[in-house]
mmCIF file of C-alpha atoms in Angstrom:
data_model
loop_
_atom_site.group_PDB
_atom_site.id
_atom_site.type_symbol
_atom_site.label_atom_id
_atom_site.label_comp_id
_atom_site.label_asym_id
_atom_site.label_seq_id
_atom_site.Cartn_x
_atom_site.Cartn_y
_atom_site.Cartn_z
ATOM 1 C CA MET A 123 158.952 29.560 3.370
ATOM 2 C CA GLN A 124 159.701 27.851 -0.085
ATOM 3 C CA VAL A 125 162.137 25.120 -0.135
ATOM 4 C CA LYS A 126 163.566 24.019 -3.459
ATOM 5 C CA LEU A 127 164.596 20.369 -4.113
ATOM 6 C CA THR A 128 166.846 19.006 -6.827
ATOM 7 C CA LEU A 129 166.805 15.313 -7.757
ATOM 8 C CA LEU A 130 169.505 14.361 -9.954
ATOM 9 C CA ILE A 131 169.227 10.736 -11.428
ATOM 10 C CA LYS A 132 171.642 9.110 -12.925
ATOM 11 C CA ASN A 133 171.330 6.210 -15.405
ATOM 12 C CA LYS A 134 174.713 3.881 -14.835
ATOM 13 C CA VAL A 135 174.404 0.807 -17.390
ATOM 14 C CA THR A 136 177.349 -1.776 -16.832
ATOM 15 C CA SER A 137 177.622 -5.102 -18.592
ATOM 16 C CA ASP A 138 177.516 -7.003 -14.685
ATOM 17 C CA SER A 139 173.580 -5.959 -14.611
ATOM 18 C CA VAL A 140 171.667 -7.712 -12.514
ATOM 19 C CA ASN A 141 169.035 -8.590 -15.427
ATOM 20 C CA ASP A 142 171.868 -10.291 -17.832
ATOM 21 C CA PRO A 143 170.564 -14.190 -16.359
ATOM 22 C CA ILE A 144 167.642 -13.430 -17.830
ATOM 23 C CA ASN A 145 168.084 -14.993 -21.294
ATOM 24 C CA ASP A 146 169.566 -18.341 -19.334
ATOM 25 C CA PRO A 147 168.102 -21.052 -20.119
ATOM 26 C CA ILE A 148 165.182 -22.228 -17.482
ATOM 27 C CA ASN A 149 166.305 -25.686 -15.875
ATOM 28 C CA LEU A 150 162.863 -27.567 -15.181
ATOM 29 C CA THR A 151 162.366 -29.919 -12.153
ATOM 30 C CA GLU A 152 161.988 -33.544 -12.258
ATOM 31 C CA ARG A 153 158.304 -32.869 -11.163
ATOM 32 C CA GLN A 154 158.005 -30.397 -13.572
ATOM 33 C CA LYS A 155 159.640 -32.396 -16.583
ATOM 34 C CA ILE A 156 156.580 -35.305 -14.989
ATOM 35 C CA ILE A 157 153.864 -32.274 -15.156
ATOM 36 C CA LEU A 158 154.716 -31.827 -18.761
ATOM 37 C CA ARG A 159 154.966 -35.374 -19.468
ATOM 38 C CA MET A 160 151.783 -36.095 -18.386
ATOM 39 C CA PHE A 161 150.291 -32.927 -19.622
ATOM 40 C CA SER A 162 151.256 -34.255 -23.249
ATOM 41 C CA GLU A 163 150.027 -37.718 -22.695
ATOM 42 C CA GLU A 164 146.785 -36.394 -21.799
ATOM 43 C CA LYS A 165 145.989 -33.159 -23.257
ATOM 44 C CA ASN A 166 142.474 -32.936 -21.041
ATOM 45 C CA LEU A 167 144.252 -33.797 -17.620
ATOM 46 C CA SER A 168 142.496 -31.843 -15.250
ATOM 47 C CA ARG A 169 144.240 -30.375 -12.521
ATOM 48 C CA GLU A 170 142.386 -32.787 -9.133
ATOM 49 C CA ARG A 171 143.570 -35.625 -11.443
ATOM 50 C CA LEU A 172 147.036 -34.721 -11.917
ATOM 51 C CA CYS A 173 147.292 -34.180 -8.183
ATOM 52 C CA GLU A 174 145.781 -37.803 -8.039
ATOM 53 C CA LYS A 175 148.150 -38.996 -10.156
ATOM 54 C CA THR A 176 151.045 -37.705 -8.727
ATOM 55 C CA GLY A 177 150.475 -36.789 -5.012
ATOM 56 C CA LEU A 178 151.008 -33.462 -4.807
ATOM 57 C CA SER A 179 148.723 -31.197 -3.395
ATOM 58 C CA ASP A 180 146.671 -28.595 -5.381
ATOM 59 C CA ALA A 181 148.976 -25.371 -4.099
ATOM 60 C CA THR A 182 151.595 -26.835 -5.711
ATOM 61 C CA ALA A 183 150.172 -28.274 -8.472
ATOM 62 C CA LYS A 184 148.440 -24.915 -9.268
ATOM 63 C CA ARG A 185 152.373 -23.013 -8.792
ATOM 64 C CA GLU A 186 153.725 -25.111 -10.986
ATOM 65 C CA ILE A 187 150.948 -24.764 -13.627
ATOM 66 C CA ALA A 188 151.757 -21.249 -13.153
ATOM 67 C CA PHE A 189 155.688 -21.768 -13.550
ATOM 68 C CA LEU A 190 154.748 -23.943 -16.487
ATOM 69 C CA LYS A 191 152.582 -21.517 -18.300
ATOM 70 C CA LYS A 192 154.424 -18.252 -17.279
ATOM 71 C CA ALA A 193 158.174 -19.830 -18.913
ATOM 72 C CA GLY A 194 156.271 -20.998 -22.130
ATOM 73 C CA TYR A 195 156.063 -24.726 -21.553
ATOM 74 C CA LEU A 196 152.532 -24.418 -21.155
ATOM 75 C CA GLU A 197 149.630 -23.401 -22.803
ATOM 76 C CA ARG A 198 145.699 -23.923 -22.194
ATOM 77 C CA VAL A 199 143.413 -23.519 -25.258
ATOM 78 C CA GLY A 200 140.127 -22.728 -24.720
ATOM 79 C CA SER A 201 137.581 -22.126 -22.022
ATOM 80 C CA LEU A 202 138.577 -23.563 -18.728
ATOM 81 C CA LYS A 203 135.382 -26.399 -18.871
ATOM 82 C CA THR A 204 136.235 -27.599 -22.374
ATOM 83 C CA GLY A 205 139.816 -26.336 -23.046
ATOM 84 C CA HIS A 206 142.588 -28.527 -23.001
ATOM 85 C CA TRP A 207 146.867 -28.589 -22.522
ATOM 86 C CA ILE A 208 149.403 -27.933 -24.937
ATOM 87 C CA VAL A 209 152.907 -29.005 -24.080
ATOM 88 C CA VAL A 210 155.588 -26.578 -25.840
ATOM 89 C CA SER A 211 158.281 -27.743 -26.962
ATOM 90 C CA LYS A 212 161.128 -25.232 -26.353
#
């Protein structure tokens, strides 16, 4: 016994698509602005030192740095040991 199954896929694009707000500007939180300011003042700032200065946990600092890197506000130049941070102005 054989069964044939036909699958019909319709690609409907509308103006109120879910992906519309992707190009909206990103509003940074106060904490993110503070982190950017600290990295702009001290390019060799380590995550551990950032946690000491701000009182953030290591996990929160990691998450905020990852977000800022993904959003294009923060870049790491060089290796983890001898590199430094660059704050990209948008």
